[in-house]
């Protein structure tokens, strides 16, 4: 026993305890293997690595002190929110010290007049809306994990959500950040929440940088006034091609729904077998969940236009939510869709590609071919309105080789997106999962330019190393070739 | 005479001619002093420098060849669009070779289904809307110079405009860029127009980088469906404080007008004396120009709410535009407002600060004090809804010392914005004008981090050097101090 109950021979653990102190009730540091096991992966479960320790700072000063300590002692480290990330961004590949932000979870201030709120990074996404809804305000980005994911994690991943079609992703709602740089220095970007600072767009650069450029310790977000009204409809299609065409036609008609979601037949089988069934017909190929919001007086007209588009695309049935309860049930059915796959498959991986909307029928067809080639079922639950696909590859990890097959099928789905001018992630990030797939959308030179930007911030590459970019091999070779050519 | 009519002894001019060729009708290169004089400044006229030459490439390959030539021969160079920039970003401080983009002015494609268009950088902003309006679409960012400014220049400056309150600034409408890097290599960002690429947000980083990171040669922009309806009102206030309060109350009420513009008494005197008078009363302290757009059925309700807010803030008179002609007249009156100052003052400089909306009354009061301290009239014409102020400092350059006084007063206006948590530019950029004012909002360390990012792209600092950041002196000292401290 040493340091008031800390039983560790690791001098770094003992030094980190000096920074975060010993909490008699809730542990401020974890270092025993049995405690660390809960931190060996995040929402991406196919790779597991133990961290060296997990520390729980309570404020910016403690974060800065931990980071400074790691920087000075060459200890790899990374930040973690709720650990709901789907691409492995919080997995301690290099035995990192994990800096968990979950104790920095205060709502620091709300300024209704200027429409902004300041939160600590561990503040849970949905709690923000819950805290301001009595005044008629909400926070727009709504990832499916919003009931537990943190806004700090949302910033790292530039999280999206069903309502990002109309309202934009996280980066469109961030007005300011306090950031601990990888050397322990603290900077503020977008002071006091006035966006569009001069100089380079550091706010944009940090947002979505997947925890590789700094650790966010304070976040100023935009809050929005609740729309006066909402209307929500479900539309069932016998043919997936008709559903896809309806999506494209709705957008082309100039309607911007708040949300425009699609699930295919396999997905429907899953959500109907899981916790929130709503009675979707099982013999249809596609369901659209469409929501419009805004000034109440304008909603009927939009809904009528949507009905007309659905009818002209052979819709089998359309129905409008008759109450807020019914609407909430439909959304619960959709938002728990990924987890629902557990009801019909022992394992699944979710992919996250983006395509130009007009390519939807073509890409869904290609995903179907991939499913047949690999003899693996692939469900599709996705943000159809913004072309953000989520193919869910179902598999059984107990069957030797099937995990690898599923990963390969998932990668091919992303290739299909990239091949039609799309990209490999809309909201889940690259993490460790899609590092090699970065080559589908970037040349070596473009990747090198990005790693050089990382170098500016993260000069020792101790912060979340090994994420976001392909393994260095080929890029380093190319860089050397470029240097050699320049030297000639 | 040499090179088919090129009379220059400058070997670089002769080599550049080999790239762009000799055009029998329109010159492809300018090198004589009398021709270069037109390029010695841009919309910021207080500093003038002659370029070495001006070249007019016709395509990306020519731009890349010019840049490669400059890079290899250590010639400073910069890109220029229409030259309407207000902060001196296109002024050849170092005798640059100016690469004028005005011959690359094609609309390359329009994809209505996926709502995007691809343009060359020299394509004029307003021409895009004019080209697609028959199909019911438009391009949202609308700087006051939109009838002549280029979209390439808009990207460099992250240009705003009156309707950016609801629709966002240029960066929110850019889906992809083709960029010639300062070493002559060509990269594509956001291929084929799917936004939110993984990795660092290079699209955001390049947009608004004021021509210091690369030269944009192709731009994919978002196009929007025309709103179904628009309503526009003018509201006159006896007291500027009441006008400010009305702005704040409109936003707090949850209304997001498409535009919410304000002019003060001095500004009204100017616009009424210039080309587009509309009969504003001359004894009022503030006029608001308010526009709402969207689904037609919802507009009356919004206008009624706006009227109620104006009434509760002692409005003298409110009137709605009775026709599209009347609306267009009101907008011409507002949009030519800067130039209109020429009717009441020999010279003026326009400033461009941003503040949290709630600070409007406080900052307008401070600007008034600055006006009195310097005995210079200051007019205010601005995007009130998003807190983007444009103090216009009126002066007479023929009076010795008055230019300097005006610059100092302008700088103090920006300081007043920064002091309340605002910033020093909303849409005009830093250029050479506001380099020192960057210190109002950034620490030395934050500025150094940005110059290091520039270094990644612009390693020889030949591209538009001396812009955007404070003169190196103090920053270099600080950097050396940091390095010395780290070495200890």
PDB file of C-alpha atoms in Angstrom, chain B residues 75-332:
ATOM      1  CA  UNK B  75       9.866  34.239 -57.431  1.00  0.00           C
ATOM      2  CA  UNK B  76       7.165  35.562 -55.080  1.00  0.00           C
ATOM      3  CA  UNK B  77       3.681  35.098 -56.544  1.00  0.00           C
ATOM      4  CA  UNK B  78       0.010  35.410 -55.624  1.00  0.00           C
ATOM      5  CA  UNK B  79      -3.414  34.799 -57.101  1.00  0.00           C
ATOM      6  CA  UNK B  80      -5.960  37.524 -57.807  1.00  0.00           C
ATOM      7  CA  UNK B  81      -9.637  37.361 -58.693  1.00  0.00           C
ATOM      8  CA  UNK B  82     -11.605  40.525 -59.392  1.00  0.00           C
ATOM      9  CA  UNK B  83      -9.526  42.525 -56.915  1.00  0.00           C
ATOM     10  CA  UNK B  84     -12.531  43.581 -54.833  1.00  0.00           C
ATOM     11  CA  UNK B  85     -11.007  42.358 -51.557  1.00  0.00           C
ATOM     12  CA  UNK B  86     -11.165  44.962 -48.800  1.00  0.00           C
ATOM     13  CA  UNK B  87      -8.156  43.993 -46.686  1.00  0.00           C
ATOM     14  CA  UNK B  88      -5.332  44.084 -49.234  1.00  0.00           C
ATOM     15  CA  UNK B  89      -4.964  40.330 -49.695  1.00  0.00           C
ATOM     16  CA  UNK B  90      -4.103  40.716 -53.397  1.00  0.00           C
ATOM     17  CA  UNK B  91      -1.585  43.541 -53.028  1.00  0.00           C
ATOM     18  CA  UNK B  92       1.871  42.447 -54.298  1.00  0.00           C
ATOM     19  CA  UNK B  93       3.853  43.513 -51.215  1.00  0.00           C
ATOM     20  CA  UNK B  94       6.974  41.752 -52.470  1.00  0.00           C
ATOM     21  CA  UNK B  95       6.730  42.561 -56.173  1.00  0.00           C
ATOM     22  CA  UNK B  96       4.916  39.297 -56.790  1.00  0.00           C
ATOM     23  CA  UNK B  97       4.039  37.774 -60.119  1.00  0.00           C
ATOM     24  CA  UNK B  98       0.254  38.148 -60.009  1.00  0.00           C
ATOM     25  CA  UNK B  99      -1.630  35.154 -61.356  1.00  0.00           C
ATOM     26  CA  UNK B 100      -4.951  36.625 -62.443  1.00  0.00           C
ATOM     27  CA  UNK B 101      -7.750  34.055 -62.543  1.00  0.00           C
ATOM     28  CA  UNK B 102     -10.157  36.128 -64.618  1.00  0.00           C
ATOM     29  CA  UNK B 103      -9.763  34.050 -67.787  1.00  0.00           C
ATOM     30  CA  UNK B 104     -10.688  30.875 -65.913  1.00  0.00           C
ATOM     31  CA  UNK B 105     -14.311  31.864 -65.730  1.00  0.00           C
ATOM     32  CA  UNK B 106     -16.324  28.918 -66.974  1.00  0.00           C
ATOM     33  CA  UNK B 107     -19.326  27.325 -65.343  1.00  0.00           C
ATOM     34  CA  UNK B 108     -18.150  23.734 -65.823  1.00  0.00           C
ATOM     35  CA  UNK B 109     -21.242  21.780 -64.781  1.00  0.00           C
ATOM     36  CA  UNK B 110     -24.474  21.932 -62.830  1.00  0.00           C
ATOM     37  CA  UNK B 111     -25.914  18.828 -61.131  1.00  0.00           C
ATOM     38  CA  UNK B 112     -29.417  19.715 -59.982  1.00  0.00           C
ATOM     39  CA  UNK B 113     -30.091  16.225 -58.644  1.00  0.00           C
ATOM     40  CA  UNK B 114     -27.224  16.393 -56.162  1.00  0.00           C
ATOM     41  CA  UNK B 115     -27.521  20.178 -55.801  1.00  0.00           C
ATOM     42  CA  UNK B 116     -24.079  21.267 -56.795  1.00  0.00           C
ATOM     43  CA  UNK B 117     -22.242  23.167 -59.475  1.00  0.00           C
ATOM     44  CA  UNK B 118     -18.611  23.192 -60.522  1.00  0.00           C
ATOM     45  CA  UNK B 119     -17.062  26.522 -61.494  1.00  0.00           C
ATOM     46  CA  UNK B 120     -13.676  27.891 -62.390  1.00  0.00           C
ATOM     47  CA  UNK B 121     -12.298  30.392 -59.859  1.00  0.00           C
ATOM     48  CA  UNK B 122     -12.759  33.434 -62.097  1.00  0.00           C
ATOM     49  CA  UNK B 123     -16.496  32.818 -62.476  1.00  0.00           C
ATOM     50  CA  UNK B 124     -18.395  35.804 -61.117  1.00  0.00           C
ATOM     51  CA  UNK B 125     -20.514  35.123 -58.026  1.00  0.00           C
ATOM     52  CA  UNK B 126     -23.816  36.547 -59.286  1.00  0.00           C
ATOM     53  CA  UNK B 127     -23.507  34.800 -62.655  1.00  0.00           C
ATOM     54  CA  UNK B 128     -23.966  31.480 -60.927  1.00  0.00           C
ATOM     55  CA  UNK B 129     -27.372  32.432 -59.572  1.00  0.00           C
ATOM     56  CA  UNK B 130     -28.264  33.999 -62.923  1.00  0.00           C
ATOM     57  CA  UNK B 131     -27.297  30.770 -64.718  1.00  0.00           C
ATOM     58  CA  UNK B 132     -29.504  28.499 -62.626  1.00  0.00           C
ATOM     59  CA  UNK B 133     -32.395  30.734 -61.596  1.00  0.00           C
ATOM     60  CA  UNK B 134     -34.584  29.570 -64.508  1.00  0.00           C
ATOM     61  CA  UNK B 135     -34.541  26.118 -62.903  1.00  0.00           C
ATOM     62  CA  UNK B 136     -35.429  27.638 -59.528  1.00  0.00           C
ATOM     63  CA  UNK B 137     -31.983  27.439 -57.908  1.00  0.00           C
ATOM     64  CA  UNK B 138     -29.474  29.933 -56.533  1.00  0.00           C
ATOM     65  CA  UNK B 139     -26.076  30.227 -54.867  1.00  0.00           C
ATOM     66  CA  UNK B 140     -26.439  31.619 -51.354  1.00  0.00           C
ATOM     67  CA  UNK B 141     -23.305  33.600 -50.373  1.00  0.00           C
ATOM     68  CA  UNK B 142     -23.974  37.147 -51.546  1.00  0.00           C
ATOM     69  CA  UNK B 143     -21.224  39.651 -50.762  1.00  0.00           C
ATOM     70  CA  UNK B 144     -22.175  43.188 -51.727  1.00  0.00           C
ATOM     71  CA  UNK B 145     -19.660  42.975 -54.591  1.00  0.00           C
ATOM     72  CA  UNK B 146     -21.342  39.868 -55.966  1.00  0.00           C
ATOM     73  CA  UNK B 147     -22.046  41.434 -59.352  1.00  0.00           C
ATOM     74  CA  UNK B 148     -18.289  41.477 -60.058  1.00  0.00           C
ATOM     75  CA  UNK B 149     -16.375  39.463 -57.429  1.00  0.00           C
ATOM     76  CA  UNK B 150     -15.241  35.942 -58.300  1.00  0.00           C
ATOM     77  CA  UNK B 151     -16.065  32.723 -56.510  1.00  0.00           C
ATOM     78  CA  UNK B 152     -12.334  31.958 -56.292  1.00  0.00           C
ATOM     79  CA  UNK B 153     -11.836  35.192 -54.384  1.00  0.00           C
ATOM     80  CA  UNK B 154     -14.850  34.355 -52.208  1.00  0.00           C
ATOM     81  CA  UNK B 155     -13.195  31.041 -51.280  1.00  0.00           C
ATOM     82  CA  UNK B 156      -9.922  32.784 -50.415  1.00  0.00           C
ATOM     83  CA  UNK B 157     -11.684  35.271 -48.130  1.00  0.00           C
ATOM     84  CA  UNK B 158     -14.503  32.996 -46.911  1.00  0.00           C
ATOM     85  CA  UNK B 159     -16.808  35.763 -48.101  1.00  0.00           C
ATOM     86  CA  UNK B 160     -20.092  36.489 -46.382  1.00  0.00           C
ATOM     87  CA  UNK B 161     -23.027  38.650 -47.342  1.00  0.00           C
ATOM     88  CA  UNK B 162     -26.391  39.867 -46.199  1.00  0.00           C
ATOM     89  CA  UNK B 163     -28.081  36.466 -46.421  1.00  0.00           C
ATOM     90  CA  UNK B 164     -25.386  34.605 -44.492  1.00  0.00           C
ATOM     91  CA  UNK B 165     -27.353  35.020 -41.284  1.00  0.00           C
ATOM     92  CA  UNK B 166     -29.636  32.185 -42.295  1.00  0.00           C
ATOM     93  CA  UNK B 167     -27.550  30.423 -44.927  1.00  0.00           C
ATOM     94  CA  UNK B 168     -23.969  30.614 -43.644  1.00  0.00           C
ATOM     95  CA  UNK B 169     -20.812  32.008 -45.221  1.00  0.00           C
ATOM     96  CA  UNK B 170     -18.830  30.654 -48.182  1.00  0.00           C
ATOM     97  CA  UNK B 171     -17.241  27.800 -46.229  1.00  0.00           C
ATOM     98  CA  UNK B 172     -20.707  26.360 -45.624  1.00  0.00           C
ATOM     99  CA  UNK B 173     -21.318  26.134 -49.370  1.00  0.00           C
ATOM    100  CA  UNK B 174     -18.039  24.677 -50.647  1.00  0.00           C
ATOM    101  CA  UNK B 175     -18.113  20.945 -51.364  1.00  0.00           C
ATOM    102  CA  UNK B 176     -14.849  20.450 -53.189  1.00  0.00           C
ATOM    103  CA  UNK B 177     -11.737  22.240 -54.417  1.00  0.00           C
ATOM    104  CA  UNK B 178      -8.999  21.612 -56.923  1.00  0.00           C
ATOM    105  CA  UNK B 179      -5.919  23.368 -55.594  1.00  0.00           C
ATOM    106  CA  UNK B 180      -2.486  24.098 -57.016  1.00  0.00           C
ATOM    107  CA  UNK B 181      -0.148  23.864 -54.035  1.00  0.00           C
ATOM    108  CA  UNK B 182       2.690  26.389 -53.705  1.00  0.00           C
ATOM    109  CA  UNK B 183       5.110  23.793 -55.117  1.00  0.00           C
ATOM    110  CA  UNK B 184       3.035  23.422 -58.279  1.00  0.00           C
ATOM    111  CA  UNK B 185       1.422  20.078 -57.435  1.00  0.00           C
ATOM    112  CA  UNK B 186      -2.317  19.749 -57.972  1.00  0.00           C
ATOM    113  CA  UNK B 187      -4.563  18.189 -55.323  1.00  0.00           C
ATOM    114  CA  UNK B 188      -8.284  17.627 -55.134  1.00  0.00           C
ATOM    115  CA  UNK B 189     -10.166  17.987 -51.863  1.00  0.00           C
ATOM    116  CA  UNK B 190     -13.730  16.747 -51.426  1.00  0.00           C
ATOM    117  CA  UNK B 191     -13.691  14.785 -54.660  1.00  0.00           C
ATOM    118  CA  UNK B 192     -16.821  14.992 -56.702  1.00  0.00           C
ATOM    119  CA  UNK B 193     -18.463  17.086 -54.121  1.00  0.00           C
ATOM    120  CA  UNK B 194     -19.198  14.788 -51.177  1.00  0.00           C
ATOM    121  CA  UNK B 195     -18.403  16.979 -48.186  1.00  0.00           C
ATOM    122  CA  UNK B 196     -17.079  15.946 -44.773  1.00  0.00           C
ATOM    123  CA  UNK B 197     -14.148  13.911 -45.998  1.00  0.00           C
ATOM    124  CA  UNK B 198     -12.320  11.956 -43.308  1.00  0.00           C
ATOM    125  CA  UNK B 199      -8.998  13.165 -41.961  1.00  0.00           C
ATOM    126  CA  UNK B 200      -8.396  16.777 -41.171  1.00  0.00           C
ATOM    127  CA  UNK B 201     -10.803  19.332 -42.575  1.00  0.00           C
ATOM    128  CA  UNK B 202      -8.624  20.544 -45.454  1.00  0.00           C
ATOM    129  CA  UNK B 203     -11.635  22.052 -47.204  1.00  0.00           C
ATOM    130  CA  UNK B 204     -12.224  24.259 -44.183  1.00  0.00           C
ATOM    131  CA  UNK B 205      -8.527  24.963 -43.802  1.00  0.00           C
ATOM    132  CA  UNK B 206      -8.119  26.144 -47.389  1.00  0.00           C
ATOM    133  CA  UNK B 207     -11.338  28.165 -47.418  1.00  0.00           C
ATOM    134  CA  UNK B 208     -10.612  31.541 -45.890  1.00  0.00           C
ATOM    135  CA  UNK B 209      -6.844  31.016 -45.891  1.00  0.00           C
ATOM    136  CA  UNK B 210      -6.562  34.247 -47.890  1.00  0.00           C
ATOM    137  CA  UNK B 211      -4.493  32.832 -50.709  1.00  0.00           C
ATOM    138  CA  UNK B 212      -1.613  31.733 -48.486  1.00  0.00           C
ATOM    139  CA  UNK B 213      -1.906  27.941 -48.753  1.00  0.00           C
ATOM    140  CA  UNK B 214      -2.635  27.311 -52.415  1.00  0.00           C
ATOM    141  CA  UNK B 215      -4.384  28.565 -55.532  1.00  0.00           C
ATOM    142  CA  UNK B 216      -7.865  27.243 -56.147  1.00  0.00           C
ATOM    143  CA  UNK B 217      -8.468  26.235 -59.778  1.00  0.00           C
ATOM    144  CA  UNK B 218     -11.835  24.471 -59.598  1.00  0.00           C
ATOM    145  CA  UNK B 219     -14.637  24.818 -57.070  1.00  0.00           C
ATOM    146  CA  UNK B 220     -17.630  22.596 -56.351  1.00  0.00           C
ATOM    147  CA  UNK B 221     -20.349  24.601 -54.620  1.00  0.00           C
ATOM    148  CA  UNK B 222     -23.687  23.762 -53.090  1.00  0.00           C
ATOM    149  CA  UNK B 223     -26.682  25.264 -54.864  1.00  0.00           C
ATOM    150  CA  UNK B 224     -30.002  25.816 -53.134  1.00  0.00           C
ATOM    151  CA  UNK B 225     -33.581  25.703 -54.281  1.00  0.00           C
ATOM    152  CA  UNK B 226     -35.158  29.156 -54.309  1.00  0.00           C
ATOM    153  CA  UNK B 227     -37.333  29.715 -51.269  1.00  0.00           C
ATOM    154  CA  UNK B 228     -41.008  29.552 -52.167  1.00  0.00           C
ATOM    155  CA  UNK B 229     -41.625  33.043 -50.850  1.00  0.00           C
ATOM    156  CA  UNK B 230     -39.890  36.118 -49.484  1.00  0.00           C
ATOM    157  CA  UNK B 231     -41.111  39.078 -47.505  1.00  0.00           C
ATOM    158  CA  UNK B 232     -39.053  42.174 -46.849  1.00  0.00           C
ATOM    159  CA  UNK B 233     -39.677  45.012 -44.434  1.00  0.00           C
ATOM    160  CA  UNK B 234     -38.021  48.288 -43.479  1.00  0.00           C
ATOM    161  CA  UNK B 235     -38.256  49.435 -39.867  1.00  0.00           C
ATOM    162  CA  UNK B 236     -37.301  52.971 -38.765  1.00  0.00           C
ATOM    163  CA  UNK B 237     -36.198  53.735 -35.225  1.00  0.00           C
ATOM    164  CA  UNK B 238     -35.718  57.138 -33.592  1.00  0.00           C
ATOM    165  CA  UNK B 239     -33.111  55.701 -31.253  1.00  0.00           C
ATOM    166  CA  UNK B 240     -30.273  53.406 -32.293  1.00  0.00           C
ATOM    167  CA  UNK B 241     -30.585  51.602 -28.952  1.00  0.00           C
ATOM    168  CA  UNK B 242     -34.164  50.617 -29.813  1.00  0.00           C
ATOM    169  CA  UNK B 243     -33.050  49.311 -33.208  1.00  0.00           C
ATOM    170  CA  UNK B 244     -30.304  47.242 -31.587  1.00  0.00           C
ATOM    171  CA  UNK B 245     -32.689  45.862 -29.030  1.00  0.00           C
ATOM    172  CA  UNK B 246     -35.151  44.896 -31.778  1.00  0.00           C
ATOM    173  CA  UNK B 247     -32.389  42.923 -33.545  1.00  0.00           C
ATOM    174  CA  UNK B 248     -31.586  41.054 -30.378  1.00  0.00           C
ATOM    175  CA  UNK B 249     -35.267  40.403 -29.630  1.00  0.00           C
ATOM    176  CA  UNK B 250     -36.015  39.087 -33.122  1.00  0.00           C
ATOM    177  CA  UNK B 251     -33.294  36.472 -32.825  1.00  0.00           C
ATOM    178  CA  UNK B 252     -34.225  35.639 -29.230  1.00  0.00           C
ATOM    179  CA  UNK B 253     -37.810  35.076 -30.378  1.00  0.00           C
ATOM    180  CA  UNK B 254     -36.537  32.155 -32.411  1.00  0.00           C
ATOM    181  CA  UNK B 255     -36.943  33.774 -35.807  1.00  0.00           C
ATOM    182  CA  UNK B 256     -34.029  33.346 -38.193  1.00  0.00           C
ATOM    183  CA  UNK B 257     -34.546  35.962 -40.888  1.00  0.00           C
ATOM    184  CA  UNK B 258     -32.801  35.385 -44.199  1.00  0.00           C
ATOM    185  CA  UNK B 259     -31.237  38.822 -43.666  1.00  0.00           C
ATOM    186  CA  UNK B 260     -31.292  41.392 -40.865  1.00  0.00           C
ATOM    187  CA  UNK B 261     -29.373  44.508 -41.830  1.00  0.00           C
ATOM    188  CA  UNK B 262     -28.927  47.810 -40.038  1.00  0.00           C
ATOM    189  CA  UNK B 263     -27.778  51.290 -41.069  1.00  0.00           C
ATOM    190  CA  UNK B 264     -27.280  54.234 -38.739  1.00  0.00           C
ATOM    191  CA  UNK B 265     -27.927  57.946 -39.256  1.00  0.00           C
ATOM    192  CA  UNK B 266     -24.629  58.760 -40.984  1.00  0.00           C
ATOM    193  CA  UNK B 267     -24.982  55.739 -43.237  1.00  0.00           C
ATOM    194  CA  UNK B 268     -28.503  56.786 -44.182  1.00  0.00           C
ATOM    195  CA  UNK B 269     -27.252  60.261 -45.080  1.00  0.00           C
ATOM    196  CA  UNK B 270     -24.737  58.566 -47.406  1.00  0.00           C
ATOM    197  CA  UNK B 271     -27.029  56.100 -49.149  1.00  0.00           C
ATOM    198  CA  UNK B 272     -29.703  58.748 -49.633  1.00  0.00           C
ATOM    199  CA  UNK B 273     -27.159  61.096 -51.257  1.00  0.00           C
ATOM    200  CA  UNK B 274     -25.872  58.388 -53.630  1.00  0.00           C
ATOM    201  CA  UNK B 275     -27.152  56.423 -56.628  1.00  0.00           C
ATOM    202  CA  UNK B 276     -30.025  54.460 -55.071  1.00  0.00           C
ATOM    203  CA  UNK B 277     -31.971  56.671 -52.620  1.00  0.00           C
ATOM    204  CA  UNK B 278     -35.217  55.140 -51.397  1.00  0.00           C
ATOM    205  CA  UNK B 279     -36.515  57.945 -49.207  1.00  0.00           C
ATOM    206  CA  UNK B 280     -35.385  56.886 -45.731  1.00  0.00           C
ATOM    207  CA  UNK B 281     -36.300  59.611 -43.196  1.00  0.00           C
ATOM    208  CA  UNK B 282     -33.151  61.591 -42.397  1.00  0.00           C
ATOM    209  CA  UNK B 283     -33.947  62.266 -38.756  1.00  0.00           C
ATOM    210  CA  UNK B 284     -33.992  58.661 -37.599  1.00  0.00           C
ATOM    211  CA  UNK B 285     -31.063  56.957 -35.905  1.00  0.00           C
ATOM    212  CA  UNK B 286     -31.482  53.467 -37.344  1.00  0.00           C
ATOM    213  CA  UNK B 287     -33.143  51.588 -40.150  1.00  0.00           C
ATOM    214  CA  UNK B 288     -33.477  47.801 -40.186  1.00  0.00           C
ATOM    215  CA  UNK B 289     -33.874  45.904 -43.463  1.00  0.00           C
ATOM    216  CA  UNK B 290     -35.386  42.549 -42.596  1.00  0.00           C
ATOM    217  CA  UNK B 291     -36.114  39.696 -44.973  1.00  0.00           C
ATOM    218  CA  UNK B 292     -37.718  36.347 -44.223  1.00  0.00           C
ATOM    219  CA  UNK B 293     -37.978  33.518 -46.700  1.00  0.00           C
ATOM    220  CA  UNK B 294     -39.193  29.937 -46.877  1.00  0.00           C
ATOM    221  CA  UNK B 295     -42.450  28.104 -47.326  1.00  0.00           C
ATOM    222  CA  UNK B 296     -44.951  30.810 -48.313  1.00  0.00           C
ATOM    223  CA  UNK B 297     -47.569  29.697 -45.816  1.00  0.00           C
ATOM    224  CA  UNK B 298     -45.279  30.407 -42.870  1.00  0.00           C
ATOM    225  CA  UNK B 299     -44.109  33.895 -43.802  1.00  0.00           C
ATOM    226  CA  UNK B 300     -47.025  35.996 -42.566  1.00  0.00           C
ATOM    227  CA  UNK B 301     -46.658  34.572 -39.107  1.00  0.00           C
ATOM    228  CA  UNK B 302     -42.959  35.436 -39.013  1.00  0.00           C
ATOM    229  CA  UNK B 303     -43.598  38.950 -40.281  1.00  0.00           C
ATOM    230  CA  UNK B 304     -46.281  39.437 -37.624  1.00  0.00           C
ATOM    231  CA  UNK B 305     -43.840  38.363 -34.923  1.00  0.00           C
ATOM    232  CA  UNK B 306     -41.236  40.776 -36.301  1.00  0.00           C
ATOM    233  CA  UNK B 307     -43.767  43.621 -36.334  1.00  0.00           C
ATOM    234  CA  UNK B 308     -44.666  42.866 -32.737  1.00  0.00           C
ATOM    235  CA  UNK B 309     -41.006  42.980 -31.702  1.00  0.00           C
ATOM    236  CA  UNK B 310     -40.467  46.278 -33.554  1.00  0.00           C
ATOM    237  CA  UNK B 311     -43.567  47.789 -31.942  1.00  0.00           C
ATOM    238  CA  UNK B 312     -42.459  46.799 -28.478  1.00  0.00           C
ATOM    239  CA  UNK B 313     -39.148  48.587 -29.197  1.00  0.00           C
ATOM    240  CA  UNK B 314     -40.645  51.982 -30.083  1.00  0.00           C
ATOM    241  CA  UNK B 315     -40.399  51.657 -33.849  1.00  0.00           C
ATOM    242  CA  UNK B 316     -41.481  54.849 -35.654  1.00  0.00           C
ATOM    243  CA  UNK B 317     -42.623  53.139 -38.846  1.00  0.00           C
ATOM    244  CA  UNK B 318     -42.521  49.714 -40.459  1.00  0.00           C
ATOM    245  CA  UNK B 319     -43.332  49.038 -44.080  1.00  0.00           C
ATOM    246  CA  UNK B 320     -43.351  45.921 -46.234  1.00  0.00           C
ATOM    247  CA  UNK B 321     -42.088  45.813 -49.826  1.00  0.00           C
ATOM    248  CA  UNK B 322     -45.101  45.887 -52.120  1.00  0.00           C
ATOM    249  CA  UNK B 323     -43.359  44.415 -55.152  1.00  0.00           C
ATOM    250  CA  UNK B 324     -40.184  42.655 -56.240  1.00  0.00           C
ATOM    251  CA  UNK B 325     -39.122  45.993 -57.771  1.00  0.00           C
ATOM    252  CA  UNK B 326     -39.434  47.742 -54.446  1.00  0.00           C
ATOM    253  CA  UNK B 327     -37.522  44.947 -52.703  1.00  0.00           C
ATOM    254  CA  UNK B 328     -34.748  45.153 -55.320  1.00  0.00           C
ATOM    255  CA  UNK B 329     -34.525  48.934 -54.823  1.00  0.00           C
ATOM    256  CA  UNK B 330     -34.152  48.540 -51.075  1.00  0.00           C
ATOM    257  CA  UNK B 331     -31.404  45.975 -51.551  1.00  0.00           C
ATOM    258  CA  UNK B 332     -29.569  48.143 -54.105  1.00  0.00           C
TER     259      UNK B 332
END
